[in-house]
């Protein structure tokens, strides 16, 4: 009798393990490299092989469609068409371009002007400096700044756009990857996917039941896979913006690819990386870049206005690393080695 009970228990236990393995097997992932080689990774749960194959085909189609809208470096993209536009008459734009413009206008306002996709002339000026090795002169910065200012873009209710200043051009590099991740999430949900992670080159979004564990890249290394820690999240965006992956070197100094529109210069305020957790991926993307520009103190102030977003700020002061984290994040945050030594919560 006893041994019968025992074998039932063992049988059940084996059944549960097999079931768990089957459930686990239903996690499927794929990576592709749009937008000039950015790894775009999808992890979906509970999909059959053929469902996932069709999911991926639909995802790629949508991502490539959006790339043809937003890619500033493709002369035939829709963005290139409006970037070269005369300022005399409003232009009709696609619903996708109009929508990202409206989201950008929202973040330009919420970040008090720090987030400004019209900084393109300054981005180009600093990129050239990286190539020639000569710092831009003050007058060159002032000249480029004359073509910058998101407040000089106006809209009509029927989806037309007008640049009210001459020779303006937009760059959605600080929001597009998050924005595209949101679009992919919408598409997957529509296709019946209940749980997934979408990661557009470090601009990620998770949806579905349960928690997800995300690694946070170690900002001391570029192009490497070391983690400074992990964070557990439920639904929402997980986006990191930083100075450590993309920068130009002029002389022996590194300059960030993020421009402070106020000064016309690359940000240099002691913040090395910012991770924003929560909200949509596009909101987290735009907010992370905004915080990089605003610096630690103004970031902590601004974050009070977004209770749905948590943040992790990494700063270097006199050669010492400090981590500033939303208090609510601490129980879900695991930091490795040196990072755990100087954690401050806000
Ligand atoms: P990444 O693209 O490395 O993930 P971000 O999301 O922070 O990083 O975006 C940085 C990009 O945004 C820059 O490469 C540039 O194209 C653009 N950019 C730079 N400065 C600003 C700014 N002040 N506002 C909006 N976009 C900016
Ligand atoms: Mg960003």
mmCIF file of C-alpha atoms and ligand atoms in Angstrom:
data_model
loop_
_atom_site.group_PDB
_atom_site.id
_atom_site.type_symbol
_atom_site.label_atom_id
_atom_site.label_comp_id
_atom_site.label_asym_id
_atom_site.label_seq_id
_atom_site.Cartn_x
_atom_site.Cartn_y
_atom_site.Cartn_z
ATOM 1 C CA UNK A 1 0.000 0.000 0.000
ATOM 2 C CA UNK A 2 2.777 2.329 1.060
ATOM 3 C CA UNK A 3 4.797 1.518 -2.057
ATOM 4 C CA UNK A 4 1.737 2.113 -4.251
ATOM 5 C CA UNK A 5 1.335 5.583 -2.710
ATOM 6 C CA UNK A 6 5.040 6.186 -3.222
ATOM 7 C CA UNK A 7 4.901 5.218 -6.866
ATOM 8 C CA UNK A 8 1.848 7.460 -7.401
ATOM 9 C CA UNK A 9 3.769 10.358 -5.853
ATOM 10 C CA UNK A 10 6.850 9.614 -7.952
ATOM 11 C CA UNK A 11 4.668 9.227 -11.042
ATOM 12 C CA UNK A 12 3.008 12.590 -10.370
ATOM 13 C CA UNK A 13 6.355 14.247 -9.759
ATOM 14 C CA UNK A 14 7.697 12.923 -13.067
ATOM 15 C CA UNK A 15 4.508 14.118 -14.766
ATOM 16 C CA UNK A 16 4.973 17.622 -13.371
ATOM 17 C CA UNK A 17 8.613 17.727 -14.483
ATOM 18 C CA UNK A 18 7.666 16.565 -17.990
ATOM 19 C CA UNK A 19 4.862 19.147 -18.114
ATOM 20 C CA UNK A 20 7.248 21.902 -17.024
ATOM 21 C CA UNK A 21 9.724 20.834 -19.702
ATOM 22 C CA UNK A 22 6.966 20.908 -22.320
ATOM 23 C CA UNK A 23 5.897 24.390 -21.163
ATOM 24 C CA UNK A 24 9.543 25.512 -21.190
ATOM 25 C CA UNK A 25 10.019 24.160 -24.685
ATOM 26 C CA UNK A 26 7.336 26.501 -25.849
ATOM 27 C CA UNK A 27 9.717 29.405 -25.417
ATOM 28 C CA UNK A 28 10.958 30.241 -28.884
ATOM 29 C CA UNK A 29 13.384 32.901 -29.927
ATOM 30 C CA UNK A 30 14.769 34.469 -33.068
ATOM 31 C CA UNK A 31 17.126 37.337 -33.897
ATOM 32 C CA UNK A 32 17.440 39.418 -37.041
ATOM 33 C CA UNK A 33 19.504 42.524 -37.824
ATOM 34 C CA UNK A 34 17.566 45.474 -39.262
ATOM 35 C CA UNK A 35 18.433 49.200 -38.967
ATOM 36 C CA UNK A 36 22.043 48.839 -40.087
ATOM 37 C CA UNK A 37 22.777 45.720 -38.057
ATOM 38 C CA UNK A 38 20.993 46.252 -34.728
ATOM 39 C CA UNK A 39 20.150 42.904 -33.097
ATOM 40 C CA UNK A 40 16.381 42.653 -32.913
ATOM 41 C CA UNK A 41 15.414 39.710 -30.729
ATOM 42 C CA UNK A 42 11.996 38.194 -30.110
ATOM 43 C CA UNK A 43 11.273 35.654 -27.380
ATOM 44 C CA UNK A 44 7.728 34.304 -27.499
ATOM 45 C CA UNK A 45 6.102 31.785 -25.176
ATOM 46 C CA UNK A 46 3.421 29.227 -25.929
ATOM 47 C CA UNK A 47 3.746 29.302 -29.734
ATOM 48 C CA UNK A 48 4.020 26.291 -31.998
ATOM 49 C CA UNK A 49 6.922 26.166 -34.444
ATOM 50 C CA UNK A 50 4.735 27.145 -37.379
ATOM 51 C CA UNK A 51 2.924 29.896 -35.457
ATOM 52 C CA UNK A 52 6.278 31.367 -34.456
ATOM 53 C CA UNK A 53 7.590 31.171 -38.005
ATOM 54 C CA UNK A 54 4.569 33.170 -39.180
ATOM 55 C CA UNK A 55 4.930 35.578 -36.223
ATOM 56 C CA UNK A 56 8.521 36.286 -37.247
ATOM 57 C CA UNK A 57 7.619 36.806 -40.900
ATOM 58 C CA UNK A 58 4.996 39.373 -39.844
ATOM 59 C CA UNK A 59 7.414 41.053 -37.403
ATOM 60 C CA UNK A 60 10.119 41.418 -40.046
ATOM 61 C CA UNK A 61 7.688 42.840 -42.550
ATOM 62 C CA UNK A 62 6.506 45.481 -40.059
ATOM 63 C CA UNK A 63 10.037 46.357 -38.894
ATOM 64 C CA UNK A 64 11.307 46.758 -42.463
ATOM 65 C CA UNK A 65 8.242 48.858 -43.278
ATOM 66 C CA UNK A 66 9.001 51.175 -40.322
ATOM 67 C CA UNK A 67 12.657 51.324 -41.276
ATOM 68 C CA UNK A 68 11.644 52.681 -44.680
ATOM 69 C CA UNK A 69 9.772 55.438 -42.821
ATOM 70 C CA UNK A 70 12.266 56.462 -40.103
ATOM 71 C CA UNK A 71 15.740 55.707 -41.449
ATOM 72 C CA UNK A 72 17.501 59.052 -41.841
ATOM 73 C CA UNK A 73 20.456 57.396 -43.593
ATOM 74 C CA UNK A 74 18.341 55.958 -46.398
ATOM 75 C CA UNK A 75 17.913 58.720 -48.982
ATOM 76 C CA UNK A 76 14.664 57.150 -50.180
ATOM 77 C CA UNK A 77 12.990 56.902 -46.745
ATOM 78 C CA UNK A 78 9.967 58.999 -45.919
ATOM 79 C CA UNK A 79 11.969 60.855 -43.278
ATOM 80 C CA UNK A 80 14.596 61.819 -45.869
ATOM 81 C CA UNK A 81 11.810 63.221 -48.024
ATOM 82 C CA UNK A 82 10.609 65.591 -45.289
ATOM 83 C CA UNK A 83 14.142 66.356 -44.047
ATOM 84 C CA UNK A 84 14.935 67.931 -47.373
ATOM 85 C CA UNK A 85 11.600 69.714 -47.613
ATOM 86 C CA UNK A 86 11.011 73.377 -48.333
ATOM 87 C CA UNK A 87 9.237 75.130 -45.497
ATOM 88 C CA UNK A 88 6.530 76.848 -47.485
ATOM 89 C CA UNK A 89 3.685 74.321 -47.404
ATOM 90 C CA UNK A 90 2.644 71.618 -44.941
ATOM 91 C CA UNK A 91 3.358 68.090 -46.135
ATOM 92 C CA UNK A 92 1.187 65.020 -45.696
ATOM 93 C CA UNK A 93 3.080 62.268 -43.880
ATOM 94 C CA UNK A 94 2.248 58.621 -43.183
ATOM 95 C CA UNK A 95 0.324 57.749 -39.991
ATOM 96 C CA UNK A 96 3.506 56.127 -38.578
ATOM 97 C CA UNK A 97 5.647 59.214 -39.131
ATOM 98 C CA UNK A 98 2.908 61.474 -37.806
ATOM 99 C CA UNK A 99 2.528 59.313 -34.731
ATOM 100 C CA UNK A 100 6.253 59.292 -33.854
ATOM 101 C CA UNK A 101 6.306 63.061 -34.390
ATOM 102 C CA UNK A 102 3.478 63.490 -31.887
ATOM 103 C CA UNK A 103 5.229 61.212 -29.365
ATOM 104 C CA UNK A 104 8.432 63.199 -29.879
ATOM 105 C CA UNK A 105 6.578 66.470 -29.337
ATOM 106 C CA UNK A 106 5.204 65.031 -26.090
ATOM 107 C CA UNK A 107 8.715 64.099 -24.887
ATOM 108 C CA UNK A 108 10.185 67.399 -25.997
ATOM 109 C CA UNK A 109 7.637 69.056 -23.716
ATOM 110 C CA UNK A 110 7.936 66.596 -20.809
ATOM 111 C CA UNK A 111 11.755 66.726 -20.826
ATOM 112 C CA UNK A 112 11.702 70.538 -20.848
ATOM 113 C CA UNK A 113 13.424 70.596 -24.232
ATOM 114 C CA UNK A 114 16.216 68.087 -23.488
ATOM 115 C CA UNK A 115 14.719 65.522 -25.881
ATOM 116 C CA UNK A 116 14.837 67.145 -29.298
ATOM 117 C CA UNK A 117 14.955 65.050 -32.510
ATOM 118 C CA UNK A 118 15.777 68.206 -34.499
ATOM 119 C CA UNK A 119 19.375 68.208 -33.141
ATOM 120 C CA UNK A 120 20.493 66.531 -36.414
ATOM 121 C CA UNK A 121 22.747 69.437 -37.563
ATOM 122 C CA UNK A 122 24.593 69.211 -34.232
ATOM 123 C CA UNK A 123 24.833 65.409 -34.468
ATOM 124 C CA UNK A 124 26.364 65.815 -37.944
ATOM 125 C CA UNK A 125 28.743 68.564 -36.780
ATOM 126 C CA UNK A 126 30.103 66.420 -33.941
ATOM 127 C CA UNK A 127 30.283 63.352 -36.155
ATOM 128 C CA UNK A 128 32.450 65.316 -38.620
ATOM 129 C CA UNK A 129 34.656 66.399 -35.730
ATOM 130 C CA UNK A 130 35.152 62.771 -34.820
ATOM 131 C CA UNK A 131 36.299 62.127 -38.387
ATOM 132 C CA UNK A 132 38.632 65.134 -38.723
ATOM 133 C CA UNK A 133 39.870 65.088 -35.126
ATOM 134 C CA UNK A 134 39.205 68.833 -34.784
ATOM 135 C CA UNK A 135 36.760 70.194 -32.189
ATOM 136 C CA UNK A 136 34.023 72.404 -33.646
ATOM 137 C CA UNK A 137 34.506 76.146 -33.164
ATOM 138 C CA UNK A 138 31.922 78.030 -31.073
ATOM 139 C CA UNK A 139 30.628 79.761 -34.235
ATOM 140 C CA UNK A 140 30.089 76.417 -35.956
ATOM 141 C CA UNK A 141 28.035 75.224 -32.975
ATOM 142 C CA UNK A 142 26.048 78.480 -32.993
ATOM 143 C CA UNK A 143 25.371 78.141 -36.739
ATOM 144 C CA UNK A 144 24.185 74.540 -36.379
ATOM 145 C CA UNK A 145 22.004 75.500 -33.389
ATOM 146 C CA UNK A 146 20.121 77.996 -35.588
ATOM 147 C CA UNK A 147 18.630 75.011 -37.438
ATOM 148 C CA UNK A 148 17.561 73.243 -34.228
ATOM 149 C CA UNK A 149 14.368 73.521 -32.182
ATOM 150 C CA UNK A 150 11.442 71.105 -32.122
ATOM 151 C CA UNK A 151 9.133 73.993 -31.246
ATOM 152 C CA UNK A 152 9.576 75.123 -34.882
ATOM 153 C CA UNK A 153 7.653 72.121 -36.162
ATOM 154 C CA UNK A 154 3.908 72.451 -36.457
ATOM 155 C CA UNK A 155 1.122 70.067 -37.408
ATOM 156 C CA UNK A 156 -2.337 70.126 -38.844
ATOM 157 C CA UNK A 157 -5.155 67.940 -37.509
ATOM 158 C CA UNK A 158 -5.316 66.036 -40.782
ATOM 159 C CA UNK A 159 -1.743 64.717 -40.480
ATOM 160 C CA UNK A 160 0.347 67.340 -42.245
ATOM 161 C CA UNK A 161 3.661 68.675 -40.986
ATOM 162 C CA UNK A 162 5.339 72.039 -41.458
ATOM 163 C CA UNK A 163 8.869 73.085 -40.561
ATOM 164 C CA UNK A 164 8.628 76.772 -39.704
ATOM 165 C CA UNK A 165 12.386 77.232 -39.786
ATOM 166 C CA UNK A 166 14.590 76.682 -42.812
ATOM 167 C CA UNK A 167 16.762 73.641 -43.347
ATOM 168 C CA UNK A 168 15.585 71.602 -40.384
ATOM 169 C CA UNK A 169 16.049 67.850 -40.209
ATOM 170 C CA UNK A 170 14.917 65.178 -37.796
ATOM 171 C CA UNK A 171 16.662 62.172 -36.303
ATOM 172 C CA UNK A 172 14.537 59.709 -34.331
ATOM 173 C CA UNK A 173 17.517 57.712 -33.028
ATOM 174 C CA UNK A 174 16.535 58.352 -29.416
ATOM 175 C CA UNK A 175 12.974 57.023 -29.686
ATOM 176 C CA UNK A 176 12.601 54.913 -32.862
ATOM 177 C CA UNK A 177 13.915 51.606 -31.526
ATOM 178 C CA UNK A 178 11.554 51.744 -28.539
ATOM 179 C CA UNK A 179 8.747 52.891 -30.790
ATOM 180 C CA UNK A 180 9.300 49.983 -33.164
ATOM 181 C CA UNK A 181 9.418 47.540 -30.210
ATOM 182 C CA UNK A 182 5.966 48.828 -29.143
ATOM 183 C CA UNK A 183 4.623 48.327 -32.665
ATOM 184 C CA UNK A 184 5.968 44.769 -32.720
ATOM 185 C CA UNK A 185 4.324 44.080 -29.344
ATOM 186 C CA UNK A 186 0.987 45.339 -30.707
ATOM 187 C CA UNK A 187 1.343 43.092 -33.729
ATOM 188 C CA UNK A 188 2.254 40.001 -31.684
ATOM 189 C CA UNK A 189 -0.677 40.561 -29.318
ATOM 190 C CA UNK A 190 -3.002 40.888 -32.305
ATOM 191 C CA UNK A 191 -1.677 37.564 -33.591
ATOM 192 C CA UNK A 192 -2.595 35.900 -30.296
ATOM 193 C CA UNK A 193 0.787 35.879 -28.529
ATOM 194 C CA UNK A 194 0.140 36.048 -24.783
ATOM 195 C CA UNK A 195 3.663 36.433 -23.452
ATOM 196 C CA UNK A 196 6.805 37.764 -25.133
ATOM 197 C CA UNK A 197 9.963 39.839 -24.911
ATOM 198 C CA UNK A 198 10.945 42.174 -27.734
ATOM 199 C CA UNK A 199 14.456 43.576 -27.611
ATOM 200 C CA UNK A 200 15.441 46.135 -30.232
ATOM 201 C CA UNK A 201 19.152 46.562 -29.510
ATOM 202 C CA UNK A 202 18.794 47.208 -25.776
ATOM 203 C CA UNK A 203 15.388 48.843 -26.114
ATOM 204 C CA UNK A 204 13.183 46.107 -24.728
ATOM 205 C CA UNK A 205 9.582 45.469 -23.852
ATOM 206 C CA UNK A 206 7.966 42.514 -22.114
ATOM 207 C CA UNK A 207 4.308 41.585 -21.893
ATOM 208 C CA UNK A 208 2.322 38.744 -20.387
ATOM 209 C CA UNK A 209 1.956 36.991 -17.058
ATOM 210 C CA UNK A 210 4.729 36.486 -14.558
ATOM 211 C CA UNK A 211 8.052 38.226 -14.196
ATOM 212 C CA UNK A 212 10.941 38.570 -16.610
ATOM 213 C CA UNK A 213 14.597 38.900 -15.672
ATOM 214 C CA UNK A 214 16.628 41.416 -17.671
ATOM 215 C CA UNK A 215 20.388 41.840 -17.644
ATOM 216 C CA UNK A 216 21.771 45.369 -17.396
ATOM 217 C CA UNK A 217 24.941 45.903 -19.461
ATOM 218 C CA UNK A 218 28.103 46.848 -17.594
ATOM 219 C CA UNK A 219 28.809 50.426 -18.757
ATOM 220 C CA UNK A 220 32.557 50.065 -18.260
ATOM 221 C CA UNK A 221 32.771 47.999 -21.436
ATOM 222 C CA UNK A 222 31.490 48.711 -24.913
ATOM 223 C CA UNK A 223 30.450 46.020 -27.362
ATOM 224 C CA UNK A 224 30.832 43.395 -24.678
ATOM 225 C CA UNK A 225 28.332 41.231 -22.977
ATOM 226 C CA UNK A 226 29.285 41.721 -19.315
ATOM 227 C CA UNK A 227 26.418 42.554 -16.994
ATOM 228 C CA UNK A 228 26.436 44.918 -14.038
ATOM 229 C CA UNK A 229 23.410 43.103 -12.689
ATOM 230 C CA UNK A 230 19.887 41.954 -13.321
ATOM 231 C CA UNK A 231 16.443 43.325 -12.667
ATOM 232 C CA UNK A 232 13.118 41.533 -12.383
ATOM 233 C CA UNK A 233 10.227 43.222 -14.144
ATOM 234 C CA UNK A 234 6.647 42.530 -15.077
ATOM 235 C CA UNK A 235 4.959 44.184 -18.110
ATOM 236 C CA UNK A 236 6.620 47.192 -19.683
ATOM 237 C CA UNK A 237 9.688 48.767 -21.209
ATOM 238 C CA UNK A 238 13.296 48.166 -20.138
ATOM 239 C CA UNK A 239 15.556 50.591 -21.970
ATOM 240 C CA UNK A 240 19.172 51.600 -21.457
ATOM 241 C CA UNK A 241 20.764 54.706 -22.870
ATOM 242 C CA UNK A 242 24.442 55.349 -22.345
ATOM 243 C CA UNK A 243 27.693 56.937 -23.416
ATOM 244 C CA UNK A 244 29.647 53.721 -23.429
ATOM 245 C CA UNK A 245 28.499 52.042 -26.669
ATOM 246 C CA UNK A 246 28.420 54.893 -29.134
ATOM 247 C CA UNK A 247 30.728 57.912 -28.968
ATOM 248 C CA UNK A 248 33.312 59.775 -31.036
ATOM 249 C CA UNK A 249 36.923 60.299 -30.018
ATOM 250 C CA UNK A 250 38.451 63.721 -30.655
ATOM 251 C CA UNK A 251 42.020 64.134 -29.460
ATOM 252 C CA UNK A 252 42.194 61.743 -26.531
ATOM 253 C CA UNK A 253 38.683 62.485 -25.259
ATOM 254 C CA UNK A 254 35.466 60.588 -25.812
ATOM 255 C CA UNK A 255 32.353 62.537 -26.735
ATOM 256 C CA UNK A 256 28.857 61.135 -26.319
ATOM 257 C CA UNK A 257 26.492 60.634 -29.255
ATOM 258 C CA UNK A 258 23.808 62.373 -27.181
ATOM 259 C CA UNK A 259 23.671 66.144 -27.642
ATOM 260 C CA UNK A 260 22.484 68.649 -25.070
ATOM 261 C CA UNK A 261 20.348 70.969 -27.239
ATOM 262 C CA UNK A 262 20.892 73.828 -24.795
ATOM 263 C CA UNK A 263 24.684 73.881 -25.155
ATOM 264 C CA UNK A 264 24.923 72.279 -28.609
ATOM 265 C CA UNK A 265 27.572 69.961 -27.158
ATOM 266 C CA UNK A 266 27.710 66.248 -26.315
ATOM 267 C CA UNK A 267 26.483 65.517 -22.801
ATOM 268 C CA UNK A 268 29.167 65.428 -20.167
ATOM 269 C CA UNK A 269 27.525 65.521 -16.764
ATOM 270 C CA UNK A 270 28.937 62.477 -14.999
ATOM 271 C CA UNK A 271 26.082 60.136 -15.997
ATOM 272 C CA UNK A 272 27.391 57.147 -17.919
ATOM 273 C CA UNK A 273 24.211 55.128 -18.343
ATOM 274 C CA UNK A 274 20.521 55.243 -17.530
ATOM 275 C CA UNK A 275 18.075 52.357 -17.507
ATOM 276 C CA UNK A 276 14.366 53.137 -17.451
ATOM 277 C CA UNK A 277 11.909 50.440 -16.423
ATOM 278 C CA UNK A 278 8.178 50.708 -17.011
ATOM 279 C CA UNK A 279 5.836 52.421 -19.419
ATOM 280 C CA UNK A 280 5.895 51.702 -23.135
ATOM 281 C CA UNK A 281 9.237 51.029 -24.813
ATOM 282 C CA UNK A 282 9.045 54.320 -26.730
ATOM 283 C CA UNK A 283 8.376 56.274 -23.540
ATOM 284 C CA UNK A 284 11.211 54.464 -21.756
ATOM 285 C CA UNK A 285 13.523 55.105 -24.742
ATOM 286 C CA UNK A 286 12.757 58.834 -24.929
ATOM 287 C CA UNK A 287 12.881 59.202 -21.147
ATOM 288 C CA UNK A 288 16.230 57.360 -20.848
ATOM 289 C CA UNK A 289 17.841 59.707 -23.388
ATOM 290 C CA UNK A 290 16.256 62.734 -21.675
ATOM 291 C CA UNK A 291 17.685 61.666 -18.309
ATOM 292 C CA UNK A 292 21.157 61.207 -19.846
ATOM 293 C CA UNK A 293 20.959 64.856 -20.928
ATOM 294 C CA UNK A 294 19.490 66.259 -17.709
ATOM 295 C CA UNK A 295 22.085 64.701 -15.376
ATOM 296 C CA UNK A 296 21.524 63.006 -12.041
ATOM 297 C CA UNK A 297 19.833 65.700 -9.940
ATOM 298 C CA UNK A 298 17.420 66.957 -12.590
ATOM 299 C CA UNK A 299 16.687 63.331 -13.576
ATOM 300 C CA UNK A 300 15.643 62.426 -10.038
ATOM 301 C CA UNK A 301 13.416 65.531 -10.012
ATOM 302 C CA UNK A 302 11.850 64.695 -13.388
ATOM 303 C CA UNK A 303 11.230 61.046 -12.451
ATOM 304 C CA UNK A 304 8.844 62.195 -9.710
ATOM 305 C CA UNK A 305 6.477 63.161 -12.547
ATOM 306 C CA UNK A 306 6.470 59.578 -13.914
ATOM 307 C CA UNK A 307 5.429 57.212 -11.129
ATOM 308 C CA UNK A 308 4.939 54.424 -13.712
ATOM 309 C CA UNK A 309 8.669 54.512 -14.554
ATOM 310 C CA UNK A 310 11.555 53.394 -12.374
ATOM 311 C CA UNK A 311 15.158 54.199 -13.188
ATOM 312 C CA UNK A 312 18.714 53.159 -12.536
ATOM 313 C CA UNK A 313 21.337 55.868 -13.046
ATOM 314 C CA UNK A 314 25.045 55.053 -13.226
ATOM 315 C CA UNK A 315 27.392 57.942 -12.501
ATOM 316 C CA UNK A 316 31.118 58.301 -12.185
ATOM 317 C CA UNK A 317 32.389 60.919 -9.759
ATOM 318 C CA UNK A 318 36.146 61.400 -9.432
ATOM 319 C CA UNK A 319 36.774 57.892 -10.697
ATOM 320 C CA UNK A 320 34.276 56.250 -8.297
ATOM 321 C CA UNK A 321 31.154 54.529 -9.600
ATOM 322 C CA UNK A 322 27.800 55.302 -8.014
ATOM 323 C CA UNK A 323 24.413 53.751 -8.704
ATOM 324 C CA UNK A 324 21.229 55.732 -8.052
ATOM 325 C CA UNK A 325 18.043 53.657 -8.153
ATOM 326 C CA UNK A 326 14.332 54.192 -7.566
ATOM 327 C CA UNK A 327 13.607 52.874 -4.063
ATOM 328 C CA UNK A 328 10.875 50.589 -5.431
ATOM 329 C CA UNK A 329 13.462 48.904 -7.677
ATOM 330 C CA UNK A 330 15.826 47.780 -4.917
ATOM 331 C CA UNK A 331 14.061 44.506 -3.964
ATOM 332 C CA UNK A 332 14.122 43.390 -7.628
ATOM 333 C CA UNK A 333 17.641 44.524 -8.401
ATOM 334 C CA UNK A 334 20.719 42.259 -8.139
ATOM 335 C CA UNK A 335 24.007 44.072 -8.681
ATOM 336 C CA UNK A 336 27.330 42.352 -9.235
ATOM 337 C CA UNK A 337 30.629 43.040 -7.454
ATOM 338 C CA UNK A 338 31.691 46.690 -7.271
ATOM 339 C CA UNK A 339 28.282 48.033 -8.295
ATOM 340 C CA UNK A 340 26.637 46.915 -5.078
ATOM 341 C CA UNK A 341 29.046 48.996 -2.967
ATOM 342 C CA UNK A 342 27.737 52.469 -3.797
ATOM 343 C CA UNK A 343 23.987 52.214 -4.248
ATOM 344 C CA UNK A 344 21.850 55.229 -3.376
ATOM 345 C CA UNK A 345 18.076 55.139 -3.581
ATOM 346 C CA UNK A 346 15.672 57.963 -4.361
HETATM 347 P P1 LIG B 1 20.951 54.460 -28.461
HETATM 348 O O1 LIG B 1 20.460 54.777 -29.824
HETATM 349 O O2 LIG B 1 22.425 54.296 -28.379
HETATM 350 O O3 LIG B 1 20.160 53.384 -27.785
HETATM 351 P P2 LIG B 1 19.583 56.763 -27.363
HETATM 352 O O4 LIG B 1 18.236 56.163 -27.338
HETATM 353 O O5 LIG B 1 19.957 57.547 -26.167
HETATM 354 O O6 LIG B 1 20.743 55.727 -27.572
HETATM 355 O O7 LIG B 1 19.624 57.691 -28.647
HETATM 356 C C1 LIG B 1 20.746 58.418 -29.017
HETATM 357 C C2 LIG B 1 20.539 58.970 -30.433
HETATM 358 O O8 LIG B 1 19.534 59.970 -30.395
HETATM 359 C C3 LIG B 1 21.754 59.658 -30.997
HETATM 360 O O9 LIG B 1 22.566 58.753 -31.685
HETATM 361 C C4 LIG B 1 21.144 60.677 -31.926
HETATM 362 O O10 LIG B 1 20.779 60.086 -33.132
HETATM 363 C C5 LIG B 1 19.889 61.083 -31.212
HETATM 364 N N1 LIG B 1 20.027 62.236 -30.292
HETATM 365 C C6 LIG B 1 21.158 62.824 -29.804
HETATM 366 N N2 LIG B 1 20.871 63.832 -28.981
HETATM 367 C C7 LIG B 1 19.511 63.905 -28.905
HETATM 368 C C8 LIG B 1 18.594 64.759 -28.216
HETATM 369 N N3 LIG B 1 18.995 65.743 -27.411
HETATM 370 N N4 LIG B 1 17.273 64.526 -28.394
HETATM 371 C C9 LIG B 1 16.838 63.536 -29.209
HETATM 372 N N5 LIG B 1 17.649 62.724 -29.895
HETATM 373 C C10 LIG B 1 18.970 62.883 -29.749
HETATM 374 MG MG1 LIG B 2 16.555 56.702 -26.209
#
